[in-house]
CSV table of C-alpha atoms and ligand atoms in Angstrom, one decimal:
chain,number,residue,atom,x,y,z
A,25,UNK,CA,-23.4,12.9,9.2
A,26,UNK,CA,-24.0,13.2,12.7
A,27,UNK,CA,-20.7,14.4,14.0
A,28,UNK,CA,-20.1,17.8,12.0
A,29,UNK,CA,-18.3,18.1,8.6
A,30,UNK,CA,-14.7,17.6,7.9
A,31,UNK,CA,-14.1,19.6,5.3
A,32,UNK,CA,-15.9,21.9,2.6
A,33,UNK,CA,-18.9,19.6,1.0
A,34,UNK,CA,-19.2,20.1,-2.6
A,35,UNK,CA,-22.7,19.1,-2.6
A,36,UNK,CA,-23.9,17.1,-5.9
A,37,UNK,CA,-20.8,16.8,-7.3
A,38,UNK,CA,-18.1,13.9,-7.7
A,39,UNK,CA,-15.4,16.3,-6.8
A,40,UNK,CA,-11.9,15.4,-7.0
A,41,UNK,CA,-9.7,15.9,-4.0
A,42,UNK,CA,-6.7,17.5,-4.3
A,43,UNK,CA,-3.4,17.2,-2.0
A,44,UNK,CA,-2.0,20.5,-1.8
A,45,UNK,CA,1.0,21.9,-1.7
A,46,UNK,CA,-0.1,24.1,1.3
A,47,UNK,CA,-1.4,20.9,2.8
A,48,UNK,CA,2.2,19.0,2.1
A,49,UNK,CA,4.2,21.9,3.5
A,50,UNK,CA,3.2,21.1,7.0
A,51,UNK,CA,4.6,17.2,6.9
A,52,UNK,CA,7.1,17.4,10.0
A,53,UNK,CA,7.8,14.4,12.0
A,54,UNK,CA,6.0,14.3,15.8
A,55,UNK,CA,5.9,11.8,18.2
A,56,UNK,CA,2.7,10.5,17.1
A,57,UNK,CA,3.8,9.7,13.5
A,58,UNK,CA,7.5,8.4,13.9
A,59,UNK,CA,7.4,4.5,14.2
A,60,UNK,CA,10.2,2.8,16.0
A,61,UNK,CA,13.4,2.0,15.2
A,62,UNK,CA,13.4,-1.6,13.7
A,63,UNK,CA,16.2,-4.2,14.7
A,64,UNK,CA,16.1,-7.6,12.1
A,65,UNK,CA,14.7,-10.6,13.8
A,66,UNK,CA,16.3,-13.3,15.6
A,67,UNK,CA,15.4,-15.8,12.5
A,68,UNK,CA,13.9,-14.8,9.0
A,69,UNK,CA,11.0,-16.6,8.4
A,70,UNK,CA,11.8,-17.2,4.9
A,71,UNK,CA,15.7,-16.8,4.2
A,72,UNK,CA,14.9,-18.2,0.5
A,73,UNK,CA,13.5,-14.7,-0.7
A,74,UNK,CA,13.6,-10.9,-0.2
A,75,UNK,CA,9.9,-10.1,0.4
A,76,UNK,CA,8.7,-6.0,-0.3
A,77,UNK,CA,5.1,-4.8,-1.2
A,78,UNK,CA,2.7,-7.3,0.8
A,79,UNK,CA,-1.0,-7.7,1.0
A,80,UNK,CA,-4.1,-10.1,2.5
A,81,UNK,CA,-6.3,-12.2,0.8
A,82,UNK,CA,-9.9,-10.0,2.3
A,83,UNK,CA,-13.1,-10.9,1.8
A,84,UNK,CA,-15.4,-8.6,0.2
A,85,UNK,CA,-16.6,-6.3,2.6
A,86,UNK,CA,-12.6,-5.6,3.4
A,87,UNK,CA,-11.9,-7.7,6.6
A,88,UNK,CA,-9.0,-10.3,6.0
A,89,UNK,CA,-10.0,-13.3,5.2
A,90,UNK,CA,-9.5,-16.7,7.3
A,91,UNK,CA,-9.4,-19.8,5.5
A,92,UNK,CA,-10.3,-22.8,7.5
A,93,UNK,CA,-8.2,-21.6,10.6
A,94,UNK,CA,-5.5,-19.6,8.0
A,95,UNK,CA,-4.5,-15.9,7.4
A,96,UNK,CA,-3.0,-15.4,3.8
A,97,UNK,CA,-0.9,-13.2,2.6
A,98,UNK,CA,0.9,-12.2,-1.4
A,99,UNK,CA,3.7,-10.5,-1.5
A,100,UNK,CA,6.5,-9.5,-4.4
A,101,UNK,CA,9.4,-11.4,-4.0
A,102,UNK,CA,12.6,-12.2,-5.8
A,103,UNK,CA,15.8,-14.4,-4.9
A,104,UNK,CA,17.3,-13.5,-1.8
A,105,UNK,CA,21.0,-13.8,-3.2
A,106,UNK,CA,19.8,-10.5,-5.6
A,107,UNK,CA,21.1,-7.2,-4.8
A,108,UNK,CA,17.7,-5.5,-3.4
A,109,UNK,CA,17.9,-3.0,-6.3
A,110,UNK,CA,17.5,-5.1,-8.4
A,111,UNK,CA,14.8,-6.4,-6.9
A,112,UNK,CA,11.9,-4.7,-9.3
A,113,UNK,CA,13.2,-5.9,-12.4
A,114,UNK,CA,12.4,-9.7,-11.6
A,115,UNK,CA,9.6,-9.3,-9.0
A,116,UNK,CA,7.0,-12.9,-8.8
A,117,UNK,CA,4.0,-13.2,-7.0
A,118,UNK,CA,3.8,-15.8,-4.0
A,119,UNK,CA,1.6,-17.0,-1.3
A,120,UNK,CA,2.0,-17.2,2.5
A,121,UNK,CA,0.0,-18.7,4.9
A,122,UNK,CA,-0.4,-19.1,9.0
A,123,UNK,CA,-2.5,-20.4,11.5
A,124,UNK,CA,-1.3,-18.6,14.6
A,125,UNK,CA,-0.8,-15.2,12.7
A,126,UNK,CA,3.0,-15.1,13.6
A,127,UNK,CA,4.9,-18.1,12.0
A,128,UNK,CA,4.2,-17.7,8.1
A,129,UNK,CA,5.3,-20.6,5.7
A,130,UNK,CA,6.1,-20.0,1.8
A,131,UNK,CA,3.3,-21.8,-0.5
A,132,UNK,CA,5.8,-20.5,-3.7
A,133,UNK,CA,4.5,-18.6,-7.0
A,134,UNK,CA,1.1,-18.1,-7.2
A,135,UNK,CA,1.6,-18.2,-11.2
A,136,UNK,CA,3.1,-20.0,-14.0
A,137,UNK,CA,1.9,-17.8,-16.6
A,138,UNK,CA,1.1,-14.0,-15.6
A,139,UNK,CA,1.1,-11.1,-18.0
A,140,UNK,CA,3.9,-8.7,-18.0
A,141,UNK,CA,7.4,-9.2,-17.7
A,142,UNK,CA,7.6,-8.9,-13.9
A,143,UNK,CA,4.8,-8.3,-11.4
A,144,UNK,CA,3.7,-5.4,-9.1
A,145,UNK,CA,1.6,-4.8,-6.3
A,146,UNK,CA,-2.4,-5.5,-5.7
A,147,UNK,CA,-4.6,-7.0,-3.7
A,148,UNK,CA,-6.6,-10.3,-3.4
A,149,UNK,CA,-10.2,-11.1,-3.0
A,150,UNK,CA,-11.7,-14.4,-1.2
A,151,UNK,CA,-15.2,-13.9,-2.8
A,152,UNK,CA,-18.3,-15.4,-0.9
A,153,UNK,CA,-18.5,-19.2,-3.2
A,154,UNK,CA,-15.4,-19.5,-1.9
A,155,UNK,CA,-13.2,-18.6,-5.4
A,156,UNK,CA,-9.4,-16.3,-5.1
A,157,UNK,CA,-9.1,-13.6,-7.2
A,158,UNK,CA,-5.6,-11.4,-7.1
A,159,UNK,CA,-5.7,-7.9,-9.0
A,160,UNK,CA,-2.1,-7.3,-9.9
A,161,UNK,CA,0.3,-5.0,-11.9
A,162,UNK,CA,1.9,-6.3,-15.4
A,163,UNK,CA,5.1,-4.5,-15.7
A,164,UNK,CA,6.7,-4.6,-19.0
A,165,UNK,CA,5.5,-6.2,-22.3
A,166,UNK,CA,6.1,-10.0,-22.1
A,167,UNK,CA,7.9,-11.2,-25.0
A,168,UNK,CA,9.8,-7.5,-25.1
A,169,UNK,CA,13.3,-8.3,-25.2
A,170,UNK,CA,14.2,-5.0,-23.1
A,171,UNK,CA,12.6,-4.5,-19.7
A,172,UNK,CA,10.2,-1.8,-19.8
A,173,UNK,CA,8.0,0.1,-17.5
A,174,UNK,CA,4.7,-0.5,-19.0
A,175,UNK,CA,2.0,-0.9,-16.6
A,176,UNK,CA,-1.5,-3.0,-17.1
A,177,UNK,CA,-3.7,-3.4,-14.4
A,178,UNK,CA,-4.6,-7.6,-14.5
A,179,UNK,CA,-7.2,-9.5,-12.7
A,180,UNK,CA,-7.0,-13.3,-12.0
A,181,UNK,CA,-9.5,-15.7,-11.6
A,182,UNK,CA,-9.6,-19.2,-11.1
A,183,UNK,CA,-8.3,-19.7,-7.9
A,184,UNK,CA,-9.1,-21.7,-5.1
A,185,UNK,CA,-7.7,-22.6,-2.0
A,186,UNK,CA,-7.6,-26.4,-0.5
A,187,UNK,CA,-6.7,-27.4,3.0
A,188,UNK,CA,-7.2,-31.5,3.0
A,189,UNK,CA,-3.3,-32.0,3.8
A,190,UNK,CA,-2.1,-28.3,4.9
A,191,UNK,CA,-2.7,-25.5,2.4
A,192,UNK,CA,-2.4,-25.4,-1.1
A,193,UNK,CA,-3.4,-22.3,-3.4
A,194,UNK,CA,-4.0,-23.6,-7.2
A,195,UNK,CA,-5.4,-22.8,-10.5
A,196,UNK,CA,-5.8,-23.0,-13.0
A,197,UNK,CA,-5.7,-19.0,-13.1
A,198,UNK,CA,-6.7,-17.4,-15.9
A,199,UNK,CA,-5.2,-13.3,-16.3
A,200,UNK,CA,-7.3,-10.9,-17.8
A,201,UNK,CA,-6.1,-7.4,-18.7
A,202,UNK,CA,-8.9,-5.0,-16.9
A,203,UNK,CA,-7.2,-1.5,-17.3
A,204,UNK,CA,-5.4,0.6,-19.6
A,205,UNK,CA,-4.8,5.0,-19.0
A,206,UNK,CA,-7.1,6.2,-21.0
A,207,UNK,CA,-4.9,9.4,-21.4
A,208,UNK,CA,-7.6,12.0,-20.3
A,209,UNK,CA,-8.3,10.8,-16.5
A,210,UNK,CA,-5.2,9.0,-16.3
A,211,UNK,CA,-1.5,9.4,-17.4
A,212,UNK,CA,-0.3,7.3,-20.5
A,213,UNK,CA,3.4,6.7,-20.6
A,214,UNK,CA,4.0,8.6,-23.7
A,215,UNK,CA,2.3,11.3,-22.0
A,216,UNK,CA,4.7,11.5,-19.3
A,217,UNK,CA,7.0,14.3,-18.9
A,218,UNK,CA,8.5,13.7,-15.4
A,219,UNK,CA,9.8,10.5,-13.2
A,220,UNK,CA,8.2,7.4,-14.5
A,221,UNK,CA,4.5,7.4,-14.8
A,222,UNK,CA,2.5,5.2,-12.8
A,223,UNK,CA,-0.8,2.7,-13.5
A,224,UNK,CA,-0.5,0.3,-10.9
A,225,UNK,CA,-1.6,-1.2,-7.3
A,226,UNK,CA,-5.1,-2.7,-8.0
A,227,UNK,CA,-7.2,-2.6,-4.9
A,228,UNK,CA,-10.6,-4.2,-4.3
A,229,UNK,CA,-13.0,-2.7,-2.3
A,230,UNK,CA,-16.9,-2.9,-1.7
A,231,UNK,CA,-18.2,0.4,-0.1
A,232,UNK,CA,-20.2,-0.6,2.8
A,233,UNK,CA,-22.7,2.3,2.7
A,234,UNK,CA,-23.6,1.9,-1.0
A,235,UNK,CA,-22.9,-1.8,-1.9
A,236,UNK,CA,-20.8,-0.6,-5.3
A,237,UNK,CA,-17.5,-2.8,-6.0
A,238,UNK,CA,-14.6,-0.3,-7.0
A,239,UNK,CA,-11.2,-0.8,-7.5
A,240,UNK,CA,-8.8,1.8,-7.0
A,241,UNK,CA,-5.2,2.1,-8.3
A,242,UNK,CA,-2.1,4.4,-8.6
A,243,UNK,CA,-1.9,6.8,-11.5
A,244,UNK,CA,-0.7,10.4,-12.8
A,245,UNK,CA,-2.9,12.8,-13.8
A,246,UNK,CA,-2.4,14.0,-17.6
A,247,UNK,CA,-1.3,18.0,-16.9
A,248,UNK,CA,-0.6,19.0,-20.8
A,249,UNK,CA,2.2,21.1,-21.4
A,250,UNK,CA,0.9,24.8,-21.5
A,251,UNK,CA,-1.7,24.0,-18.3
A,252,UNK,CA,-1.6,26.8,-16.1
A,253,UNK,CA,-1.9,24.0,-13.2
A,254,UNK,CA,0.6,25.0,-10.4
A,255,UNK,CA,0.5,28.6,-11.9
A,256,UNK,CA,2.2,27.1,-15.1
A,257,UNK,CA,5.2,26.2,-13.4
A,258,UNK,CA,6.2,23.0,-15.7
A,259,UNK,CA,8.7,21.7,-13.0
A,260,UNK,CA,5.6,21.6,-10.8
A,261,UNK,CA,3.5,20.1,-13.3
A,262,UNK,CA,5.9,17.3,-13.5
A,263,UNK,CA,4.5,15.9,-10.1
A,264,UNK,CA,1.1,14.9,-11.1
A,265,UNK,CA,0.5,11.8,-8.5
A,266,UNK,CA,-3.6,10.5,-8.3
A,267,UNK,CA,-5.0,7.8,-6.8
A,268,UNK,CA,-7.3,6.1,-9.6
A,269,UNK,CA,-10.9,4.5,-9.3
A,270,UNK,CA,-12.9,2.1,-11.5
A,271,UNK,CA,-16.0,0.7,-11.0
A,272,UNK,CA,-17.6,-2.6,-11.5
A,273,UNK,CA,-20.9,-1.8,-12.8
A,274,UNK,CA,-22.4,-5.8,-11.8
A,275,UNK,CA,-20.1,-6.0,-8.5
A,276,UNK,CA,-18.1,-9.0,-11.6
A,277,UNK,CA,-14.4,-8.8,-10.3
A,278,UNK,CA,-13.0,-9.4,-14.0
A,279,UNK,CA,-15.2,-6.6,-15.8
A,280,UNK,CA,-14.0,-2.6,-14.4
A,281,UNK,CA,-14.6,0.5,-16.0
A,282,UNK,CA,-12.6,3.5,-15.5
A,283,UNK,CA,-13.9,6.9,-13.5
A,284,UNK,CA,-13.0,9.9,-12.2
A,285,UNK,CA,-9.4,10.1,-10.0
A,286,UNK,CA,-10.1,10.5,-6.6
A,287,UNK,CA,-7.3,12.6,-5.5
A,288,UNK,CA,-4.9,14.0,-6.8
A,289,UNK,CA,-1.7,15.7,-6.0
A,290,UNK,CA,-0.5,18.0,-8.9
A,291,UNK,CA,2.6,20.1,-8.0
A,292,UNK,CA,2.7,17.7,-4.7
A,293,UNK,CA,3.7,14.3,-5.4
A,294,UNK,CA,4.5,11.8,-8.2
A,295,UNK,CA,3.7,8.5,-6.7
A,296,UNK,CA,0.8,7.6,-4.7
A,297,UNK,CA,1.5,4.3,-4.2
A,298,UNK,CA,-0.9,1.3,-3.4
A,299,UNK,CA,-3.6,4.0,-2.2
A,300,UNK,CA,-6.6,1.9,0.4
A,301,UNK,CA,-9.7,2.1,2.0
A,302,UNK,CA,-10.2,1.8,5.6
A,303,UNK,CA,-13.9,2.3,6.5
A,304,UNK,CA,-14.6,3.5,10.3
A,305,UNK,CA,-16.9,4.7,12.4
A,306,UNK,CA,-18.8,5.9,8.9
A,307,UNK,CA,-15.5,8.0,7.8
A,308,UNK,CA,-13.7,6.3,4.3
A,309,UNK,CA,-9.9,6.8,5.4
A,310,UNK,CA,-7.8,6.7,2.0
A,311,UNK,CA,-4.1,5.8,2.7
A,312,UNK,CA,-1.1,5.6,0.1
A,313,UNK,CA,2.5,5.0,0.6
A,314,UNK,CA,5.1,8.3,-0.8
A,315,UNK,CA,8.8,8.4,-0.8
A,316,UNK,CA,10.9,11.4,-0.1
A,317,UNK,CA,12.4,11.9,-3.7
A,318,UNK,CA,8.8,12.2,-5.1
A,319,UNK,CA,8.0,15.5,-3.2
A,320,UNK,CA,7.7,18.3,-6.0
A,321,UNK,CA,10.6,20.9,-5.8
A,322,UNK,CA,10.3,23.4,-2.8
A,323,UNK,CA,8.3,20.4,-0.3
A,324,UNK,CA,10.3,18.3,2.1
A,325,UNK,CA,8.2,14.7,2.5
A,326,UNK,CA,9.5,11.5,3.8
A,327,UNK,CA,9.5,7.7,2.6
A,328,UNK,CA,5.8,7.4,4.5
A,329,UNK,CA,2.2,6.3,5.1
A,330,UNK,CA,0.1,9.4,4.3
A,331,UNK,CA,-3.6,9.1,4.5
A,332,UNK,CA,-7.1,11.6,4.1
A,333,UNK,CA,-10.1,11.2,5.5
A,334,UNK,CA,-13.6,12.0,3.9
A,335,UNK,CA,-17.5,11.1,4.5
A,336,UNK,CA,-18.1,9.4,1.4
A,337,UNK,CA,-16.0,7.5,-0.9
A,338,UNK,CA,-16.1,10.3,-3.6
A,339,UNK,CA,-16.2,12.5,-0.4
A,340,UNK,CA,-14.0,16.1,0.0
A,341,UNK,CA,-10.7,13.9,1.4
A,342,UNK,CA,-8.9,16.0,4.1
A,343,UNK,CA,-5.4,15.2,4.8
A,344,UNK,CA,-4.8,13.5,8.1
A,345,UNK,CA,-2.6,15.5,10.7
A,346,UNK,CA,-3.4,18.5,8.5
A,347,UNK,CA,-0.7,17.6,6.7
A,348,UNK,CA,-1.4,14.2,5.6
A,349,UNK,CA,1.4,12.2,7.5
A,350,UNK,CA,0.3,9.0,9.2
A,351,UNK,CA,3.4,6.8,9.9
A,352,UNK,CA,7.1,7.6,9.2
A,353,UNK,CA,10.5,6.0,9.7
A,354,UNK,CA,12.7,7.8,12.3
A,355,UNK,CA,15.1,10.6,11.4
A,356,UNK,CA,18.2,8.4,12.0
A,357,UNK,CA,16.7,5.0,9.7
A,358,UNK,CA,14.7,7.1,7.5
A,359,UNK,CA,14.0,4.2,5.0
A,360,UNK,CA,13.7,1.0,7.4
A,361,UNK,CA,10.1,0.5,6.2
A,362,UNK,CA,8.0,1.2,3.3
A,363,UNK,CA,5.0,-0.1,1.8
A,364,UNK,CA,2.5,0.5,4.5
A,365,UNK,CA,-1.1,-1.2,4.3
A,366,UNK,CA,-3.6,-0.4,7.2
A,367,UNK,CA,-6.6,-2.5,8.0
A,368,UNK,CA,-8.9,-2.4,11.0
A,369,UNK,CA,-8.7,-5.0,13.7
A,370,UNK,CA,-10.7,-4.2,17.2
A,371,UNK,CA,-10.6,-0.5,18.0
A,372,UNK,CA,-7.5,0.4,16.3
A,373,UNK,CA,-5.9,0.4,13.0
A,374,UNK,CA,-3.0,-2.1,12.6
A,375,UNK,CA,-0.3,-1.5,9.4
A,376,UNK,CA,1.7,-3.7,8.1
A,377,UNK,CA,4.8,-2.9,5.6
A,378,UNK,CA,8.3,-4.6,4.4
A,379,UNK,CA,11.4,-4.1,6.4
A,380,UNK,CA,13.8,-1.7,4.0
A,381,UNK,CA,17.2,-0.5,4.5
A,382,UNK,CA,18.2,-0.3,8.0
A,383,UNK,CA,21.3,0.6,9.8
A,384,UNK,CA,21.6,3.5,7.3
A,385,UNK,CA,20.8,7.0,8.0
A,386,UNK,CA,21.5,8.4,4.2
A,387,UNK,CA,19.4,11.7,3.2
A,388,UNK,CA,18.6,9.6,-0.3
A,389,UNK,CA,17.5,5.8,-1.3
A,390,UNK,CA,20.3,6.5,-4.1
A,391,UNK,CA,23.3,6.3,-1.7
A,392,UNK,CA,22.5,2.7,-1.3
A,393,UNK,CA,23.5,2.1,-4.5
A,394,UNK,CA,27.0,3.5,-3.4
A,395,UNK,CA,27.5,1.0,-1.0
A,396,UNK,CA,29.7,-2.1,-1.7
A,397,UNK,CA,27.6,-4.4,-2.7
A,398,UNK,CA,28.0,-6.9,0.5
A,399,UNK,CA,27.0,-3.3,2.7
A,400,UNK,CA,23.5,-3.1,0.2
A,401,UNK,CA,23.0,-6.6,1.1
A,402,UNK,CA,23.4,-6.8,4.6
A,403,UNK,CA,21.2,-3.5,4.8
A,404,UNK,CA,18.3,-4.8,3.5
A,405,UNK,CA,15.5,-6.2,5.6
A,406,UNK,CA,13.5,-7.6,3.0
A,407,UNK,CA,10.8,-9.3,4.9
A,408,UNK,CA,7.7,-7.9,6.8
A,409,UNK,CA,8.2,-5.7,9.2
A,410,UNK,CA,7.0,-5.0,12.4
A,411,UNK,CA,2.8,-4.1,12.5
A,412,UNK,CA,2.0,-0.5,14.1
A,413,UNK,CA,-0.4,0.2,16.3
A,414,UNK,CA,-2.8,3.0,15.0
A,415,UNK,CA,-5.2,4.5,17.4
A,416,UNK,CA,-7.6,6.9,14.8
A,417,UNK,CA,-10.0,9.6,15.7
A,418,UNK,CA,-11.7,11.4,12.9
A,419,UNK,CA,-8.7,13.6,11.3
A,420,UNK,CA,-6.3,12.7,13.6
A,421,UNK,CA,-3.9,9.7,14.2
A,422,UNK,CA,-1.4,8.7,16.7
A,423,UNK,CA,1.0,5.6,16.8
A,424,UNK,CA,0.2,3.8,20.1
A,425,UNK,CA,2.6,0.6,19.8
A,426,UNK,CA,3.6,-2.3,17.7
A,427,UNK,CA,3.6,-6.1,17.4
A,428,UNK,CA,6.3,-8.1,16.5
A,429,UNK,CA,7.4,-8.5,12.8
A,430,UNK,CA,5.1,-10.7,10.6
A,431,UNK,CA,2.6,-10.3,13.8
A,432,UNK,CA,-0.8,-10.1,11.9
A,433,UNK,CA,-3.3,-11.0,14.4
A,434,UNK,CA,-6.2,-13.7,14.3
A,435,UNK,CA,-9.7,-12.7,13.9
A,436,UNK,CA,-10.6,-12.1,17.5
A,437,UNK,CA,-7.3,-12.1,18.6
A,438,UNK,CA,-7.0,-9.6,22.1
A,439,UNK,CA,-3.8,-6.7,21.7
A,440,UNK,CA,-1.3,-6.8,24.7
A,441,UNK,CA,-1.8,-3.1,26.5
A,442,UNK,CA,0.3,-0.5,24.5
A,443,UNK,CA,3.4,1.3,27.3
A,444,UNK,CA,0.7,4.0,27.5
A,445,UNK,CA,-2.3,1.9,29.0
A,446,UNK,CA,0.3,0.2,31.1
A,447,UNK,CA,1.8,3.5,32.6
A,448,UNK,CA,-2.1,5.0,32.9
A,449,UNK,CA,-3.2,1.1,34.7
A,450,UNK,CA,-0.3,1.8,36.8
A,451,UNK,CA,-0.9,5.8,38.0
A,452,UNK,CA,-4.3,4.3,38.4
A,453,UNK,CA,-3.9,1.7,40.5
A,454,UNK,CA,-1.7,4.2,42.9
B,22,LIG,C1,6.0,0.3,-4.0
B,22,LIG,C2,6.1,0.0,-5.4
B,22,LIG,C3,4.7,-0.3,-6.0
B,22,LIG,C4,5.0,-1.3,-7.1
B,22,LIG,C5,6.2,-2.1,-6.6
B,22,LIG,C6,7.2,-2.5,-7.6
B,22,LIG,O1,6.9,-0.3,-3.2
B,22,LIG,O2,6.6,1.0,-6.2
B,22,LIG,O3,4.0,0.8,-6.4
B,22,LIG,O4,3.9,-2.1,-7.4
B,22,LIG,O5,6.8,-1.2,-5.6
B,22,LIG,O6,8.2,-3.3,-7.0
């Protein structure tokens, strides 16, 4: 590297990163990592379902993909009459599309037949022959009568997308289980000792520098009881958050095979949720989405984007901010978005995530649930929110401005000025 190290190398080895507690302690909010206050929009796009956890269809190399003039987008859904808490238990996969990047139109359930009971996040791949692949989370056992927690990472294949009279995404897809926890690098459930464990979030990513095909995911890292991680402290040891990789040996999207964590965040954080890739200016920027109530005893977090930087993907990741906090909610709305997926466009970084609870200024997520039940509905945004407006240097962010909600622009498409280039055009022109 040219431009002088980031952190400590540890040269030769895969090292795994670790968030620390010392690290997490400094996570305060600034002005350069609270977003906005949200207001609903004038219309929702599409009253028919709550929409939460959202992501693109990208080609390989990471840049969203445009499909004969459309942007595509998946996102876990479920009825719009359900209470939003309820939301998890019943979550379906479906397709949006646009061709101006604002107005987005509902192409319904991507499947008939997925695996699991319900399905969780991942990500989608529009491969070079033209083919759709999503990577997605099976929750529960299908068949089970109970609902369950299980988690199986699935890839589908099969996919392709056809534009003769509008758009239509079809099959036939077939689902192939592609990871399980091993229980040495990652967490099984009966392993668990804390919250609920997590194996979930498949993300697709090709490193540009090395051509490898990888696909990272949420986990917990196995701390047996009696580990003297966290100084033995087992109500530490409960909080045992990592962000998981696998690689495809042949760059196949259907054939993965389990490595080494990347991160972790032992004694830090439970849930490192939909952790992604954003490669710039030759740094691997590695974001994941927390929530307050996952913050191990003694730390004080908030429902946010938090993000590390390192110079390689296997690199020496160094929290952003020094503490790792990229984008919160405000003090007074602390859980109107959530979800938060950054991707590069231009010169900045641009995140997306699902409007939350708004109009609520709780200390927990779990008051919600105290609400009437018309107040929990009425609260809940359930639809994408507003993009931010990242402007990234090295280690250090800053939010610069947003676009509207659903605004996800078109390749090529030119940014209005942010208030700050306005107010600097202005002094200038003085
Ligand atoms: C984050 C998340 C994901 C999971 C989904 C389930 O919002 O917890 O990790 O896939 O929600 O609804």
């Amino acid at each position: 590297m040219t431009n002088g190290a980031l952190g400590e190398s540890r040269p030769g080895t895969r090292g795994r990163a670790g968030w620390t507690r010392e690290q997490a302690s400094r996570i305060e909010r600034t002005d350069d990592t609270v977003a906005p206050i949200v207001y609903p929009p004038e219309t929702d796009q599409i009253p028919e379902v709550h929409i939460w956890d959202t992501w693109f269809l990208r080609n390989r190399d990471g840049t969203l993909a445009t499909v004969d003039g459309y942007r595509v987008c998946f996102s876990l859904t479920a009825p719009s009459d359900l209470l939003p808490g309820k939301r998890h238990d019943v979550a379906t996969i479906r397709c949006f599309y646009s061709d101006d990047g604002r107005n987005w139109h509902n192409a319904g359930p991507v499947f008939e037949d997925a695996l699991g009971q319900r399905q969780w996040a991942g990500s989608a791949l529009y491969d070079d022959d033209g083919s759709v692949y999503l990577f997605y989370t099976a929750a529960g056992e299908e068949g089970a009568e109970d609902l369950t927690c299980t988690q199986r990472i699935v890839g589908a294949g099969g996919g392709s997308i056809d534009t003769d009279n509008g758009f239509e995404l079809s099959g036939p897809w077939t689902h192939h289980e592609l990871l399980q926890p091993d229980g040495d690098r990652y967490e099984r459930e009966d392993q668990s000792r804390g919250m609920i464990y997590t194996f979930r979030d498949p993300w697709f990513f090709e490193d540009p520098e090395t051509g490898e095909t990888w696909l990272l995911f949420e986990a917990n890292a196995p701390v047996p009881e009696g580990s003297d991680a966290c100084g033995g402290d087992a109500a530490l040891q409960e909080f045992n958050g990592s962000v998981g990789i696998a690689r495809s040996p042949t760059g196949e999207p259907l054939a993965w095979e389990l490595e080494d964590p990347l991160l972790d965040a032992v004694g830090v954080n439970q849930e490192l949720e939909r952790p992604h890739i954003v490669y710039r200016d030759g740094l691997y920027y590695l974001f994941i989405s927390s929530h307050l109530h996952t913050f191990a005893p003694g730390l004080e977090g908030f429902d946010a984007l938090y993000g590390f930087v390192a110079e390689n993907l296997h690199g020496d990741y160094v929290p952003l901010n020094e503490s790792g906090l990229v984008a919160t909610n405000p003090e007074n709305a602390p859980f109107q978005s959530y979800s938060w997926m950054a991707f590069p466009h231009d010169s900045e970084v641009l995140v997306q995530s699902f409007f939350n609870y708004y109009d609520f200024d709780g200390e927990t997520l779990d008051e919600i649930a105290h609400l009437s039940e018309s107040e929990q509905m009425r609260r809940f945004g359930g639809s994408l929110g507003p993009t931010l407006r990242l402007d990234v240097e090295r280690s250090r962010t800053r939010i610069i401005g947003t676009l509207g909600h659903w605004h996800i622009p078109l390749d090529g498409e030119k940014l209005p000025l942010t208030d700050r280039e306005l107010i600097r055009r202005g002094k200038s022109d003085d």
